[in-house]
GROMACS .gro file of C-alpha atoms in nm:
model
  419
    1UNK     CA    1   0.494   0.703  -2.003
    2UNK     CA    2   0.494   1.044  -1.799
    3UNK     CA    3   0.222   1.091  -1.574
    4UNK     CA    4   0.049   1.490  -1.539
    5UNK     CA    5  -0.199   1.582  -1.317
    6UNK     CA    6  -0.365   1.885  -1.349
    7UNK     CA    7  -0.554   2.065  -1.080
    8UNK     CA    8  -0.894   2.269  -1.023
    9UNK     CA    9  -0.639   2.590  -1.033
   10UNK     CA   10  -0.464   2.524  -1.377
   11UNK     CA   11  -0.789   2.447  -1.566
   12UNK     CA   12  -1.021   2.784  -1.387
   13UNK     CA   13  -1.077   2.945  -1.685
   14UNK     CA   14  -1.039   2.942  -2.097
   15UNK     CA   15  -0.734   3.077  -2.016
   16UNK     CA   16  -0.609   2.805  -1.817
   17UNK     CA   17  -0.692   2.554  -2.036
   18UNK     CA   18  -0.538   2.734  -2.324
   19UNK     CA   19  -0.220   2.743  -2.056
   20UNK     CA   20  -0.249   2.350  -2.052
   21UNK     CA   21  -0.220   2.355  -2.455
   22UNK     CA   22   0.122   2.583  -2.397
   23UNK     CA   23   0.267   2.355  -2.104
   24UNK     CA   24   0.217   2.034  -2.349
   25UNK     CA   25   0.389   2.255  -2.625
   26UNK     CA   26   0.680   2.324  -2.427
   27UNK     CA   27   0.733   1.969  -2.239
   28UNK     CA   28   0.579   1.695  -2.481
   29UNK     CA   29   0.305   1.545  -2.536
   30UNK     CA   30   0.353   1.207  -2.649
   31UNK     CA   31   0.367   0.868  -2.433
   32UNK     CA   32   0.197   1.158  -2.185
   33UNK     CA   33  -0.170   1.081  -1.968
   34UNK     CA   34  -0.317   1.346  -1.824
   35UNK     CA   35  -0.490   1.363  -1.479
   36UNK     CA   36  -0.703   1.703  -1.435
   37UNK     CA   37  -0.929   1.759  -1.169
   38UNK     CA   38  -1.240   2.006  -1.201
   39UNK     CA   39  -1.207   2.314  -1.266
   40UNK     CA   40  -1.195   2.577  -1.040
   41UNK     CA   41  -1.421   2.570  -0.729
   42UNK     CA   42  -1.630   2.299  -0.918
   43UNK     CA   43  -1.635   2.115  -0.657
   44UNK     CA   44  -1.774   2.325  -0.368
   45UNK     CA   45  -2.009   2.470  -0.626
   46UNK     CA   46  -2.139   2.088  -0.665
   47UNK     CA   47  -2.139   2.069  -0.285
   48UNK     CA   48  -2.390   2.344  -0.259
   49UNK     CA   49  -2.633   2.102  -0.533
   50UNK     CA   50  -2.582   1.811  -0.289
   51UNK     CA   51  -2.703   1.979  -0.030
   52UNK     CA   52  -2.984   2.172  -0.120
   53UNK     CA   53  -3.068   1.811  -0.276
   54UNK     CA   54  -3.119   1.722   0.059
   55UNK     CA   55  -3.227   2.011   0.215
   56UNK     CA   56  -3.497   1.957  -0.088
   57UNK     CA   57  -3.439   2.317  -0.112
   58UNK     CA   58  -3.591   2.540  -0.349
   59UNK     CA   59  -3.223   2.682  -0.453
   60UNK     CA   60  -3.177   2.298  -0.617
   61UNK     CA   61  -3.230   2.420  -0.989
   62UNK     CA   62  -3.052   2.769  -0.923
   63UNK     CA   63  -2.726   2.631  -0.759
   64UNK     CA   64  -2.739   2.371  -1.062
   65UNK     CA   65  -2.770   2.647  -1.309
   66UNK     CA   66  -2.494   2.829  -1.127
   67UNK     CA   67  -2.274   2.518  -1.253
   68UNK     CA   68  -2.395   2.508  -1.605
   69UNK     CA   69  -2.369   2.884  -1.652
   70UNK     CA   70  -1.970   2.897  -1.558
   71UNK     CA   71  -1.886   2.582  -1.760
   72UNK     CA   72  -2.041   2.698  -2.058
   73UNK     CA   73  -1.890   3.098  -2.001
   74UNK     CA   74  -1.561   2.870  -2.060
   75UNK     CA   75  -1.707   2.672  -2.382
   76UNK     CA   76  -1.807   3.009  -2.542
   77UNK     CA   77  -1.466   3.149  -2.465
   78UNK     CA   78  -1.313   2.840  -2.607
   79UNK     CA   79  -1.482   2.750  -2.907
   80UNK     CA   80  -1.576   3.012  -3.162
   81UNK     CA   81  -1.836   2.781  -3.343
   82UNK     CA   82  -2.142   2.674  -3.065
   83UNK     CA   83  -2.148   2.357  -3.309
   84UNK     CA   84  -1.856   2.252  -3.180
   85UNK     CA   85  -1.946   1.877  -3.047
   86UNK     CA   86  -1.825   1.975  -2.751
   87UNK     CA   87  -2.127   2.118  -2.658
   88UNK     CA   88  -2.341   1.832  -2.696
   89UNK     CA   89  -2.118   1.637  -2.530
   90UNK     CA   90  -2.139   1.899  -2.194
   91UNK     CA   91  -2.498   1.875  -2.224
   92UNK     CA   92  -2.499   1.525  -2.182
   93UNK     CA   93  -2.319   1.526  -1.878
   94UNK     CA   94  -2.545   1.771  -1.755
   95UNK     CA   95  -2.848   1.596  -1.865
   96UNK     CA   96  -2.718   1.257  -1.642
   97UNK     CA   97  -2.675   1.496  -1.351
   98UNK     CA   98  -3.017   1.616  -1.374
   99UNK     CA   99  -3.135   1.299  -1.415
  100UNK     CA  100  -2.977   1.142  -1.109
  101UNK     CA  101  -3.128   1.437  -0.907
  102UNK     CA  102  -3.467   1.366  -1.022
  103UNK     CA  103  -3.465   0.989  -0.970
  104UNK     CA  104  -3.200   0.873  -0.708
  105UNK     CA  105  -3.435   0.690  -0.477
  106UNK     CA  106  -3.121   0.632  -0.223
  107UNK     CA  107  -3.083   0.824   0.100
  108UNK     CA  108  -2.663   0.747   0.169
  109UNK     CA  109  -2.577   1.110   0.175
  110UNK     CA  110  -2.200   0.950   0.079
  111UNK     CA  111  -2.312   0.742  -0.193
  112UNK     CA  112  -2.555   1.043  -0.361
  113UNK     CA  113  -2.216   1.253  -0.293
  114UNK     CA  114  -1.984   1.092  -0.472
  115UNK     CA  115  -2.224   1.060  -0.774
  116UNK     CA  116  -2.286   1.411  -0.815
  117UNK     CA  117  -1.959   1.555  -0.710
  118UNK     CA  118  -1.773   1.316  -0.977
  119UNK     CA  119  -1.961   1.546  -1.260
  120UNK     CA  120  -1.725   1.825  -1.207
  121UNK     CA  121  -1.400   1.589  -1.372
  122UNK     CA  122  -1.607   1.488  -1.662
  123UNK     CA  123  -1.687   1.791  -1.772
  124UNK     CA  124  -1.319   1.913  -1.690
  125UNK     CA  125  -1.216   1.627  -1.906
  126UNK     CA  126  -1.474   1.640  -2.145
  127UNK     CA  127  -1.384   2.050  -2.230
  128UNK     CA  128  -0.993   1.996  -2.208
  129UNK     CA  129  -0.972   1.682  -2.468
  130UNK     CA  130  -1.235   1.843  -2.725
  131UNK     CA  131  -0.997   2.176  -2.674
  132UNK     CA  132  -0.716   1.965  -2.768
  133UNK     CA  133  -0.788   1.784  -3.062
  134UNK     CA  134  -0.957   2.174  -3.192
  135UNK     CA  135  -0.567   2.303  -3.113
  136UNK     CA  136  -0.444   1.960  -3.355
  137UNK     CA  137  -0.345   1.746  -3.054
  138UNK     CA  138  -0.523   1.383  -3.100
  139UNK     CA  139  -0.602   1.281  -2.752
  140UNK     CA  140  -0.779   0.951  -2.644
  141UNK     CA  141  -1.045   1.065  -2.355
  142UNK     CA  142  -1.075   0.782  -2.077
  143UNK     CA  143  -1.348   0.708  -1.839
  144UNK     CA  144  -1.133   0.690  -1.536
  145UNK     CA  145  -1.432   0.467  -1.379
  146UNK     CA  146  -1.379   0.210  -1.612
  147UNK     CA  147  -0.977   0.123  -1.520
  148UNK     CA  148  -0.953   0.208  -1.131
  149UNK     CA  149  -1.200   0.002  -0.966
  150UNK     CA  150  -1.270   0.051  -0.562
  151UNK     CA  151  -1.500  -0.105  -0.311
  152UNK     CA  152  -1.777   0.091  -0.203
  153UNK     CA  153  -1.688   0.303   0.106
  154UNK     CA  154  -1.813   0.663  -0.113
  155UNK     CA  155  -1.608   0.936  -0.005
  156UNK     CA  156  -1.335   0.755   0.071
  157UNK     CA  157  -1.294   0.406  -0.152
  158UNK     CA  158  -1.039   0.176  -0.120
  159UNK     CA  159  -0.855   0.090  -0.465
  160UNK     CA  160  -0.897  -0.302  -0.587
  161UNK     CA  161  -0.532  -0.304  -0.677
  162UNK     CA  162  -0.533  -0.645  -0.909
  163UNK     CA  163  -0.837  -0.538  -1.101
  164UNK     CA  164  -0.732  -0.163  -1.164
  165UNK     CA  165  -0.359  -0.295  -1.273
  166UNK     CA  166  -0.577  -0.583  -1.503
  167UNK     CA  167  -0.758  -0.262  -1.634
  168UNK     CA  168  -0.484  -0.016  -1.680
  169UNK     CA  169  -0.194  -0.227  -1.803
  170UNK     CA  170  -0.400  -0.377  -2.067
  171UNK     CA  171  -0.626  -0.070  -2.207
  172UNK     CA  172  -0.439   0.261  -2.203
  173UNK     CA  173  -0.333   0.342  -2.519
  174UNK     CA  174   0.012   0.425  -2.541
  175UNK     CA  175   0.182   0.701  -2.830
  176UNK     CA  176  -0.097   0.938  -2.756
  177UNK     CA  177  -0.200   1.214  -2.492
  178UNK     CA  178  -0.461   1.025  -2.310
  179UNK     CA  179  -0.715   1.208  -2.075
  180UNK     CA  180  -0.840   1.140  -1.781
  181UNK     CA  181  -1.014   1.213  -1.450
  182UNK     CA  182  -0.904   1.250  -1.129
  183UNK     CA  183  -1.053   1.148  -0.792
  184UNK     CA  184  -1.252   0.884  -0.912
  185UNK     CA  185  -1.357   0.523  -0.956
  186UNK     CA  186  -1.611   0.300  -0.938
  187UNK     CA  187  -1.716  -0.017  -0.737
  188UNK     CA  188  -1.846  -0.366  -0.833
  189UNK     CA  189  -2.197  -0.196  -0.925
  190UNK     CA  190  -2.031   0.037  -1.153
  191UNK     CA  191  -2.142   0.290  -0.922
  192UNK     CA  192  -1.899   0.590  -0.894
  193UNK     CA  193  -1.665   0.637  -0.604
  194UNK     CA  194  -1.400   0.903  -0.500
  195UNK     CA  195  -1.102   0.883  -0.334
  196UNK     CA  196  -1.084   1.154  -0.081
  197UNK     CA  197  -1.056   1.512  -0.091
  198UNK     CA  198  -0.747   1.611  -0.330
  199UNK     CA  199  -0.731   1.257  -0.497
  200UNK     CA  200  -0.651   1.338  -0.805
  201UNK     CA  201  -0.288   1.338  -0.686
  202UNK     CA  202  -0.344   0.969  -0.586
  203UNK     CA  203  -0.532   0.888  -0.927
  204UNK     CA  204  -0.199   0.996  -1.098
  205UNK     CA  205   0.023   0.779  -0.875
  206UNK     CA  206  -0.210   0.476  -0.917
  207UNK     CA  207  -0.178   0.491  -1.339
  208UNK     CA  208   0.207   0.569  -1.298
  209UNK     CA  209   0.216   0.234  -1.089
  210UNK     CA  210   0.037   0.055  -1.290
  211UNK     CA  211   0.187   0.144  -1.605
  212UNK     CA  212   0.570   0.132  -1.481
  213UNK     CA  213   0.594   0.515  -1.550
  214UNK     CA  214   0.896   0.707  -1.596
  215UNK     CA  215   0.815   0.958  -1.392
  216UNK     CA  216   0.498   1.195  -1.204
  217UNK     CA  217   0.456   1.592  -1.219
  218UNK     CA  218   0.205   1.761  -1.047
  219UNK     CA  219   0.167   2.142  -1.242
  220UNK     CA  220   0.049   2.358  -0.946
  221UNK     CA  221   0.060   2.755  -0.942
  222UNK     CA  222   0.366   2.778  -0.692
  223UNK     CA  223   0.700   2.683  -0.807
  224UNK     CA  224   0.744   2.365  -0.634
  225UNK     CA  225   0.727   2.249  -0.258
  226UNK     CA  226   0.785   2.530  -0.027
  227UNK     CA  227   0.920   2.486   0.328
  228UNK     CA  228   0.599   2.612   0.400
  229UNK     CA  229   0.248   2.750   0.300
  230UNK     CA  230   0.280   3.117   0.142
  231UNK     CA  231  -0.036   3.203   0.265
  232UNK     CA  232   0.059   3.177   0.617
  233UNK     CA  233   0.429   3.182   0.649
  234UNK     CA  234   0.639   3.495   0.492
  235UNK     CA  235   0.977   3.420   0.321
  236UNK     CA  236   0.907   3.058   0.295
  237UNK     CA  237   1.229   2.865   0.007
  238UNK     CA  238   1.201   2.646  -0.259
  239UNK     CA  239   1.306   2.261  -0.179
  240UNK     CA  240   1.474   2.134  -0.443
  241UNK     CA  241   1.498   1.785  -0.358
  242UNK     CA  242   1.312   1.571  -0.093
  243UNK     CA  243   1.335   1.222  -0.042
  244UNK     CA  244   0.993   0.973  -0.049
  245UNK     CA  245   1.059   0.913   0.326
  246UNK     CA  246   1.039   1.342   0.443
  247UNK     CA  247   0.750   1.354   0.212
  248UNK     CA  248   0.559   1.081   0.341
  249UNK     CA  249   0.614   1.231   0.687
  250UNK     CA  250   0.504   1.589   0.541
  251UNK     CA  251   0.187   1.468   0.370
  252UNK     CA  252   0.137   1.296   0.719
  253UNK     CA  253   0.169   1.627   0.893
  254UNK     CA  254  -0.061   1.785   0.679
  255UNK     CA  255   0.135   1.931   0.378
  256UNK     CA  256  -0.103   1.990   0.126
  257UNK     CA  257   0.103   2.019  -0.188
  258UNK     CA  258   0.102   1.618  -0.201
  259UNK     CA  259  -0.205   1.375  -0.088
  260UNK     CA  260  -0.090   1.155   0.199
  261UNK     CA  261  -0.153   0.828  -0.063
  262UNK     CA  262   0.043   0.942  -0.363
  263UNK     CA  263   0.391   0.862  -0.196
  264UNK     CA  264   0.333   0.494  -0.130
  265UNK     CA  265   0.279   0.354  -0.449
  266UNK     CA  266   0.556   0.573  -0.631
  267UNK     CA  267   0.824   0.460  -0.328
  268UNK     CA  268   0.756   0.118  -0.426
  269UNK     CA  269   0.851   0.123  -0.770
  270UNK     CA  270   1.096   0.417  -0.716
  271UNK     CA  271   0.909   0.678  -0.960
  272UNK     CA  272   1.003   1.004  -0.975
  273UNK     CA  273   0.768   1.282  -0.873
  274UNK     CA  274   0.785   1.657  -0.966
  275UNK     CA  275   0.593   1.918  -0.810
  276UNK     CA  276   0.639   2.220  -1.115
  277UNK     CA  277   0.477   2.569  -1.191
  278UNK     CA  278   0.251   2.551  -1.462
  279UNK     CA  279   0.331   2.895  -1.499
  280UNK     CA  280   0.688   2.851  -1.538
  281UNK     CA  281   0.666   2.503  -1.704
  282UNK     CA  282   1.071   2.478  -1.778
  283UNK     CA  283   1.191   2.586  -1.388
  284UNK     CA  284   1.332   2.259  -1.207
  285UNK     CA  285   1.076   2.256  -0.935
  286UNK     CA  286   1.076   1.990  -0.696
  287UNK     CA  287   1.184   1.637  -0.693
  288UNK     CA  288   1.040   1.371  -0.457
  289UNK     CA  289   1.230   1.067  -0.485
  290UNK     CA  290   1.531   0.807  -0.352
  291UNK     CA  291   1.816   1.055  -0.196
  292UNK     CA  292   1.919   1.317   0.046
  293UNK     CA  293   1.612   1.427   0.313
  294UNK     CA  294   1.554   1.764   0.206
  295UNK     CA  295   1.764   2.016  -0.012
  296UNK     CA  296   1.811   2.295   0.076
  297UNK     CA  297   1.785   2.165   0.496
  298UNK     CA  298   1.567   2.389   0.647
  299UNK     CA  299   1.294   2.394   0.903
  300UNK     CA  300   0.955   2.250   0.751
  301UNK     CA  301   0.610   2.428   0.867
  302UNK     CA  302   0.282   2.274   0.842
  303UNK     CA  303  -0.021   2.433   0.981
  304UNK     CA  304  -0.365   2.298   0.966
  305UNK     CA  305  -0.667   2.508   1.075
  306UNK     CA  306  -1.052   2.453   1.225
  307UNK     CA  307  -0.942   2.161   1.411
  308UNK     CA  308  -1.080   2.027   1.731
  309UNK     CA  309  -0.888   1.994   2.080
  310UNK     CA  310  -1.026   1.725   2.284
  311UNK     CA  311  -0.923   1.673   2.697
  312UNK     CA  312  -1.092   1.333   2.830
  313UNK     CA  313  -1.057   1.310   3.192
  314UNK     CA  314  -1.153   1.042   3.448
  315UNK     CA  315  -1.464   1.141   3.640
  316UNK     CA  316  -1.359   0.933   3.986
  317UNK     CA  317  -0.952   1.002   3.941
  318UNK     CA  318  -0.855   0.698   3.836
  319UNK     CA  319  -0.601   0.625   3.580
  320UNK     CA  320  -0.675   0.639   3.211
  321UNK     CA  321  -0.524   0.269   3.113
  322UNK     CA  322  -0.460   0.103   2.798
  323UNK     CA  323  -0.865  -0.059   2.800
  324UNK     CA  324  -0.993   0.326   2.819
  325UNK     CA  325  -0.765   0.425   2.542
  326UNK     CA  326  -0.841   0.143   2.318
  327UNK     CA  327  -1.224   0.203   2.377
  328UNK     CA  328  -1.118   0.593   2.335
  329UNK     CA  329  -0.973   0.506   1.995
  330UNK     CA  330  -1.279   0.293   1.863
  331UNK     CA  331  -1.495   0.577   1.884
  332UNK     CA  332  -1.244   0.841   1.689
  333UNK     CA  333  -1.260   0.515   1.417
  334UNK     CA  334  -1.678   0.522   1.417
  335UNK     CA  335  -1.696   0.810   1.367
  336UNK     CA  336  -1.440   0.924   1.150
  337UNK     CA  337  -1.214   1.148   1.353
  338UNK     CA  338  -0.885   1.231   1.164
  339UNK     CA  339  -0.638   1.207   1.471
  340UNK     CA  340  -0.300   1.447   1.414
  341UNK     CA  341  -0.146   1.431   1.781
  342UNK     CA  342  -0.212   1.215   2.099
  343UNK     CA  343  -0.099   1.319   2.421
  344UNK     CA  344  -0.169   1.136   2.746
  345UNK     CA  345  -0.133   1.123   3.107
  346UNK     CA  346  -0.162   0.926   3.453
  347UNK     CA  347  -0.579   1.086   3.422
  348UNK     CA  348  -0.657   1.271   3.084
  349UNK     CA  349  -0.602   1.206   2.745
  350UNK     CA  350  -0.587   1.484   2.491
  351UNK     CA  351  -0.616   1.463   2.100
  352UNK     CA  352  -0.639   1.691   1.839
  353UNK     CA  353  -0.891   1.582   1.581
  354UNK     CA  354  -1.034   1.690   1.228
  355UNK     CA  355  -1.376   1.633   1.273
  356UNK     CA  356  -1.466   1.624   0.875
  357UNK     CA  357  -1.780   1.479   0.876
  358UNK     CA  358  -1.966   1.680   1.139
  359UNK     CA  359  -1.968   1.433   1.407
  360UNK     CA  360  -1.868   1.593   1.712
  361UNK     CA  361  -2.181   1.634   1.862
  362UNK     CA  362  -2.281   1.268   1.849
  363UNK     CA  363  -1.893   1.124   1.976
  364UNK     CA  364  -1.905   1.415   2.256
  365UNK     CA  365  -2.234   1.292   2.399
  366UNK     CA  366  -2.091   0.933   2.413
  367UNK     CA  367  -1.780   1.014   2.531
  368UNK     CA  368  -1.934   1.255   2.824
  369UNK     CA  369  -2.137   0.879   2.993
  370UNK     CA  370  -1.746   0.798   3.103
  371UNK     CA  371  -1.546   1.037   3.058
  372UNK     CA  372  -1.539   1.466   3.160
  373UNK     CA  373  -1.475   1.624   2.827
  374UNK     CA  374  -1.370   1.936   2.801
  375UNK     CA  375  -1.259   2.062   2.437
  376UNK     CA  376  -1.164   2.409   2.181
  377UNK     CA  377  -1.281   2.467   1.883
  378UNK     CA  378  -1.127   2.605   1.611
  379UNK     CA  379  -0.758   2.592   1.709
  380UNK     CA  380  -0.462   2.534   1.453
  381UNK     CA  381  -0.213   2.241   1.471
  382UNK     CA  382   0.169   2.390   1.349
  383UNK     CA  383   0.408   2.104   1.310
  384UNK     CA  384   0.768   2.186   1.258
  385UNK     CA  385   0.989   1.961   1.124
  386UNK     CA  386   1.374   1.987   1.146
  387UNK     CA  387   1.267   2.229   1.372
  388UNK     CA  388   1.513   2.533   1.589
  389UNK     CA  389   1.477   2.752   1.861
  390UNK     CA  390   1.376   3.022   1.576
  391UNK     CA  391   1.154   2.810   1.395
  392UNK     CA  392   0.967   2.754   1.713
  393UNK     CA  393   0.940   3.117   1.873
  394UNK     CA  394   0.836   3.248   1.539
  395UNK     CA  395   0.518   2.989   1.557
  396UNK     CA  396   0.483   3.085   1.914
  397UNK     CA  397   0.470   3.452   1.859
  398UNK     CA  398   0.127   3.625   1.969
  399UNK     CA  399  -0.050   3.256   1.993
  400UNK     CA  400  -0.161   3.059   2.334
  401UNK     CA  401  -0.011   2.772   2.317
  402UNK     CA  402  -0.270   2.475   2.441
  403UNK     CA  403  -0.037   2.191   2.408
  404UNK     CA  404   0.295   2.158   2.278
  405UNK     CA  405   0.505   1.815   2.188
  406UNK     CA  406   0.863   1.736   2.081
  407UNK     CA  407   1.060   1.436   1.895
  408UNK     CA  408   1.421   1.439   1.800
  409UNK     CA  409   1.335   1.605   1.429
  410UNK     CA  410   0.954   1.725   1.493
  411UNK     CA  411   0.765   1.973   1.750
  412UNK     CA  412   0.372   2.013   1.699
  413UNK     CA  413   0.169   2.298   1.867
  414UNK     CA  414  -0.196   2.305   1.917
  415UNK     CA  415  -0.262   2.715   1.975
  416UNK     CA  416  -0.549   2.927   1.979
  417UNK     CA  417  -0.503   3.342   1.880
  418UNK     CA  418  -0.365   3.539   2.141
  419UNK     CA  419  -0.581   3.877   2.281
   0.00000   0.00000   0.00000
């Protein structure tokens, strides 16, 4: 079978999901499952619900109609007939969203999360499969929940491997376009769980693994991996070929064309991956898998932004030893830092964090009993890898740089916007 994932990008609008029709026209359909995320900014939009859930704000109904109102502007542009089951179907989902809101009796803001949130792929789902059997393409819609089963850590589950391989490898119908969601799973309450922010990639790389698949493509709206992000980097070139190895270390970095999890589980069974323009469905793209580093060779640029520099320093002078660190390091853990670069020395220990969940405050107020903190917000972490003395000054350029750190292939910089 060939794996697809689709993303929130690719499935927007009628239009993209008309788009998705074409692509399947042009590359095949059969033996094919289908991993689509929801559409658009579905996601933040359900964001906004959850909070104002909690806030017990009176925007609750309004920021839920807000959802409802650009789901069905896509039904109405889809489906000339309002009959169209399709529409019940939507409602339904709707209806269990409503429902949750008016009777969850939890208070785990990750647990009430990850069960409104998931809503936004089952509607994607639900809209895409009805489109395709209207356009004559028999698809088999699955509930993604039932097949990859996780243990309950919402947000952020961990997959049961055995019992979503027992799952997959004996109920996915082959000889068909199968849909599915992205992102998500459930635990042993059948409650729903996600997988982390830009899972869907991972979803598709779990059901390839499972099912021995001949390959992975990930349809995005740029023509494959770039050597780095458009949108901050001019004249950034195509990479033809990269092996699992530089794009494990990429994802690592930061690279957000492929989720940090996808690689592992395709390296071990040596499936292909293609990153491909939906837009241009029949251009090479990219290819992650066994083989040369990188093709073309070139300097690879990762930037990630609002992150957190944090200094710790020894409040009598005395050295910052391994007991410190480790204590240092159980903290980041608790409370869910994201650590992208250490650096450390006789007195002070600096990281740069991603502070996700919103828990600076709380850590820094710990930290400050032991330890003088001193710390910037907002700064931007550039990693280069296979990086020059071009690659480098062009970073540099017009930025302070706070810290700065070199390896034989990779230099990171932590800078702030120059004056």
């Amino acid at each position: 079978m060939r794996i697809f994932k689709f993303g929130g990008a690719s499935v927007k609008d009628a239009a993209g999901i008309k788009n998705v029709y074409e692509v399947l026209q042009q590359v095949g359909y059969e033996d094919v499952l289908l991993v689509v995320s929801a559409m658009g900014k579905t996601t933040n939009a359900l964001e906004i619900v959850i909070r104002n859930y909690f806030d017990k704000s009176k925007e609750l109904q309004s920021s839920v109609q807000d959802v409802k109102k650009y789901h069905n502007q896509i039904l109405m542009d889809l489906f000339d007939d309002d009959k169209n089951e399709v529409f019940a179907a939507v409602n339904k989902l709707f209806f269990e969203l409503e429902y949750f809101l008016s009777n969850n009796k939890s208070p785990n803001y990750n647990f009430v999360y990850d069960q409104i949130v998931s809503m936004g792929e089952l509607i994607s789902t639900t809209i895409l499969a009805h489109y395709m059997n209207f356009m004559g393409i028999k698809t088999n819609w699955i509930d993604v929940r039932n097949f990859i089963k996780t243990d309950s850590n919402y947000r952020d589950a961990n997959v049961n491997w055995d019992l979503t391989q027992q799952n997959i490898s004996k109920n996915v119908k082959k000889k068909i376009l199968n849909i599915t969601q992205g992102f998500l799973g459930s635990d042993e309450n059948n409650f729903t769980t996600t997988l982390g922010r830009e899972g869907s990639d991972y979803t598709a790389a779990i059901f390839a693994y499972c099912l021995n698949a001949e390959s992975v493509t990930i349809w995005k709206d740029v023509p494959g991996v770039m050597n780095a992000d458009p949108r901050y980097f001019e004249n950034a070139s195509l990479l033809n070929q990269i092996s699992y190895r530089e794009a494990i270390e990429l994802a690592f970095y930061g690279a957000t064309v492929i989720h940090p999890k996808t690689l592992q589980p395709l390296q071990r069974k040596e499936i292909p991956l293609y990153v491909k323009s939906f837009i241009n469905p029949k251009l090479p793209g990219t290819s992650v898998s066994k083989g040369a580093d990188l093709e073309p060779h070139l300097p690879c640029f990762i930037v990630k932004k609002e992150q957190l520099l944090i200094s710790l320093s020894s409040i009598d002078f005395s050295f910052i030893m391994e007991e410190n660190i480790s204590e240092i390091f159980g903290l980041l853990h608790k409370f869910k830092m994201k650590v992208s670069l250490i650096q450390n020395s006789a007195i002070s220990f600096s990281v740069c964090i991603e502070d996700k969940f919103g828990n600076f405050a709380e850590l820094k107020n710990i930290l400050s009993k032991k330890f003088k903190v001193s710390y910037n917000e907002n700064v931007s972490l550039y990693t280069i890898r296979h990086f020059d003395e071009k690659a480098a000054k062009m970073v540099e350029k017009s930025k302070i740089v706070l810290l700065k750190q070199v390896s034989r292939d990779t230099m990171q910089m932590v800078t702030k916007e120059g004056n």
